[in-house]
Short mmCIF file of C-alpha atoms in Angstrom, two decimals:
data_model
loop_
_atom_site.label_atom_id
_atom_site.label_comp_id
_atom_site.label_asym_id
_atom_site.label_seq_id
_atom_site.Cartn_x
_atom_site.Cartn_y
_atom_site.Cartn_z
CA MET Q 1 122.17 85.06 99.84
CA GLU Q 2 124.38 88.29 100.01
CA TYR Q 3 122.78 91.54 99.48
CA THR Q 4 123.50 93.03 96.39
CA PRO Q 5 121.97 96.62 95.99
CA TYR Q 6 119.72 97.08 92.95
CA SER Q 7 119.53 93.34 92.13
CA SER Q 8 116.62 91.68 90.50
CA GLN Q 9 116.91 89.29 93.47
CA PHE Q 10 115.37 91.97 95.89
CA MET Q 11 112.43 93.89 95.59
CA LEU Q 12 110.60 96.98 97.40
CA ILE Q 13 107.79 96.48 99.61
CA SER Q 14 104.87 96.77 97.04
CA GLN Q 15 106.39 93.91 95.08
CA LEU Q 16 106.68 92.16 98.21
CA SER Q 17 103.23 92.74 99.21
CA LYS Q 18 102.06 91.88 96.14
CA ILE Q 19 103.89 88.37 96.10
CA THR Q 20 102.67 87.51 99.91
CA GLY Q 21 99.57 89.34 99.68
CA LEU Q 22 100.05 90.72 103.19
CA SER Q 23 99.97 95.01 103.14
CA ARG Q 24 102.53 97.17 103.85
CA ASP Q 25 101.46 98.07 107.20
CA THR Q 26 101.29 94.14 108.27
CA ILE Q 27 105.16 93.40 106.84
CA ARG Q 28 106.29 96.66 108.89
CA PHE Q 29 104.44 95.79 111.62
CA TYR Q 30 105.93 92.09 111.49
CA GLU Q 31 109.50 93.53 111.23
CA LYS Q 32 108.91 95.60 113.95
CA LYS Q 33 107.86 93.00 116.11
CA GLY Q 34 111.31 91.19 114.94
CA LEU Q 35 109.44 88.70 112.72
CA VAL Q 36 111.32 89.34 110.00
CA LYS Q 37 114.68 90.94 109.99
CA VAL Q 38 116.10 93.20 106.97
CA PRO Q 39 119.64 94.32 107.50
CA SER Q 40 120.36 98.11 107.45
CA SER Q 41 122.54 97.47 104.47
CA ALA Q 42 119.33 96.56 102.64
CA ARG Q 43 118.30 100.37 102.49
CA ARG Q 44 119.06 102.14 99.30
CA ARG Q 45 120.56 105.90 99.38
CA ASN Q 46 116.79 107.10 98.74
CA ASN Q 47 116.33 105.08 102.43
CA TYR Q 48 114.25 102.58 100.64
CA LYS Q 49 114.49 99.00 101.82
CA GLU Q 50 114.91 95.86 99.63
CA TYR Q 51 113.76 92.41 100.42
CA SER Q 52 115.12 89.68 99.47
CA SER Q 53 113.52 86.02 98.24
CA ALA Q 54 114.39 84.82 101.67
CA ILE Q 55 111.92 87.44 103.31
CA VAL Q 56 109.47 86.55 100.86
CA GLN Q 57 109.51 83.17 102.21
CA LYS Q 58 109.48 83.71 105.81
CA LEU Q 59 106.64 86.00 105.20
CA LEU Q 60 104.77 83.01 103.56
CA VAL Q 61 105.45 80.92 106.22
CA ILE Q 62 104.02 83.26 109.19
CA LYS Q 63 101.08 84.04 106.64
CA GLU Q 64 100.32 80.46 106.64
CA ILE Q 65 101.17 79.50 110.79
CA ARG Q 66 98.76 82.78 111.18
CA GLY Q 67 96.29 81.31 109.24
CA PHE Q 68 96.29 78.24 111.39
CA GLY Q 69 95.28 80.73 114.58
CA PHE Q 70 98.73 81.13 116.27
CA THR Q 71 99.64 84.23 117.98
CA LEU Q 72 102.52 86.13 117.01
CA ASP Q 73 104.18 85.51 120.02
CA GLU Q 74 103.94 81.71 119.41
CA ILE Q 75 105.32 82.52 115.58
CA ARG Q 76 108.04 83.97 116.97
CA GLY Q 77 109.09 81.22 119.36
CA ILE Q 78 108.28 78.50 116.52
CA ILE Q 79 110.78 80.65 114.35
CA LYS Q 80 113.35 81.10 116.53
CA LEU Q 81 113.22 77.25 117.80
CA TYR Q 82 113.50 76.32 113.97
CA GLU Q 83 116.38 79.26 113.28
CA SER Q 84 118.33 77.72 116.07
CA ASP Q 85 117.76 74.17 115.09
CA PRO Q 86 116.01 73.06 111.89
CA ARG Q 87 114.72 69.50 113.18
CA SER Q 88 113.50 70.93 116.26
CA CYS Q 89 110.07 69.57 114.89
CA SER Q 90 109.58 67.83 118.77
CA LYS Q 91 110.37 70.95 120.55
CA ASN Q 92 107.77 72.51 118.71
CA ALA Q 93 105.04 69.73 118.91
CA PRO Q 94 103.96 70.90 122.71
CA LEU Q 95 103.09 74.33 121.48
CA VAL Q 96 101.18 72.56 118.81
CA LEU Q 97 99.52 70.27 121.07
CA LYS Q 98 98.61 73.28 123.09
CA HIS Q 99 97.18 75.35 120.33
CA LEU Q 100 95.04 72.10 119.28
CA GLU Q 101 93.54 71.71 122.92
CA ARG Q 102 92.45 75.81 122.59
CA ILE Q 103 90.82 74.80 119.05
CA ASN Q 104 89.33 71.80 120.79
CA GLN Q 105 87.79 74.14 123.90
CA ALA Q 106 86.93 76.51 121.18
CA ILE Q 107 84.84 73.87 118.98
CA LEU Q 108 82.70 72.84 122.38
CA HIS Q 109 81.86 76.27 123.09
CA LEU Q 110 80.67 76.82 119.52
CA SER Q 111 79.09 73.74 119.42
CA ALA Q 112 76.87 74.84 122.24
CA VAL Q 113 76.34 78.28 121.27
CA GLN Q 114 75.05 76.43 117.74
CA LYS Q 115 72.68 74.00 119.82
CA LYS Q 116 71.19 76.77 121.84
CA LEU Q 117 70.70 79.22 118.72
CA ARG Q 118 68.94 76.41 117.10
CA SER Q 119 66.59 75.64 119.60
CA THR Q 120 65.64 79.05 120.27
CA VAL Q 121 65.07 79.55 116.26
CA GLN Q 122 63.05 76.48 116.41
CA CYS Q 123 60.04 77.70 117.95
CA CYS Q 124 60.25 80.83 115.03
CA SER Q 125 58.58 78.97 112.30
CA GLY Q 126 56.95 81.93 111.38
CA GLN Q 127 55.34 84.35 113.79
CA CYS Q 128 56.95 84.82 117.13
CA SER Q 129 55.23 84.17 120.09
CA GLU Q 130 55.60 85.30 123.88
CA SER Q 131 57.00 81.50 124.13
CA CYS Q 132 59.78 81.76 121.81
CA GLY Q 133 63.32 82.02 122.75
CA LEU Q 134 64.17 84.52 120.36
CA GLU Q 135 60.87 86.73 121.07
CA LYS Q 136 61.87 86.92 124.92
CA ASN Q 137 65.64 87.59 124.08
CA LEU Q 138 64.37 90.47 121.80
CA ARG Q 139 61.89 91.62 124.28
CA LYS Q 140 64.70 91.91 126.94
CA LEU Q 141 67.23 93.74 124.41
CA LEU Q 142 64.28 96.35 123.73
CA ALA Q 143 63.04 96.92 127.01
CA VAL Q 144 66.84 98.20 128.01
CA PRO Q 145 66.00 102.19 128.23
CA LYS Q 146 68.49 103.90 126.05
CA GLN Q 147 71.15 106.24 127.82
CA GLU Q 148 71.12 109.80 126.98
CA SER Q 149 73.67 111.34 125.38
CA VAL Q 150 75.38 114.83 126.31
CA GLY Q 151 73.65 117.00 123.75
CA ASP Q 152 69.71 115.08 124.48
CA SER Q 153 69.74 116.42 127.90
CA PHE Q 154 69.33 120.18 126.99
#
């Protein structure tokens, strides 16, 4: 798509933000990080940028991939591979598998935390006793002396 100033195919950042659901700051951040490139010719005389429908699509893809938990660096790599070779699915597979392994590790960790929390709360069916794990942890937490602030020392 060739850039034509003031074309209905192009929009300002406020419209882009509404369509993508991303804040203006996020869009500018993605531009600054190089995930989205807007040609210098896309600036109006008043220095406002006009964004194409291709930018809309790219931002929606970034948003979706980000929703899967990929970092911006990983997203940059995925986009770079895809843009260099649209059939790069097999090249992106190791990155996706690595991410799946991180997700599995997080699930294991969260399951352990869940199990510990359940066992801690089970003893607290009504009133906490001294043998209750939650009671012990709260007692430890509340026994820590408060640090004096600078204003309290006078």
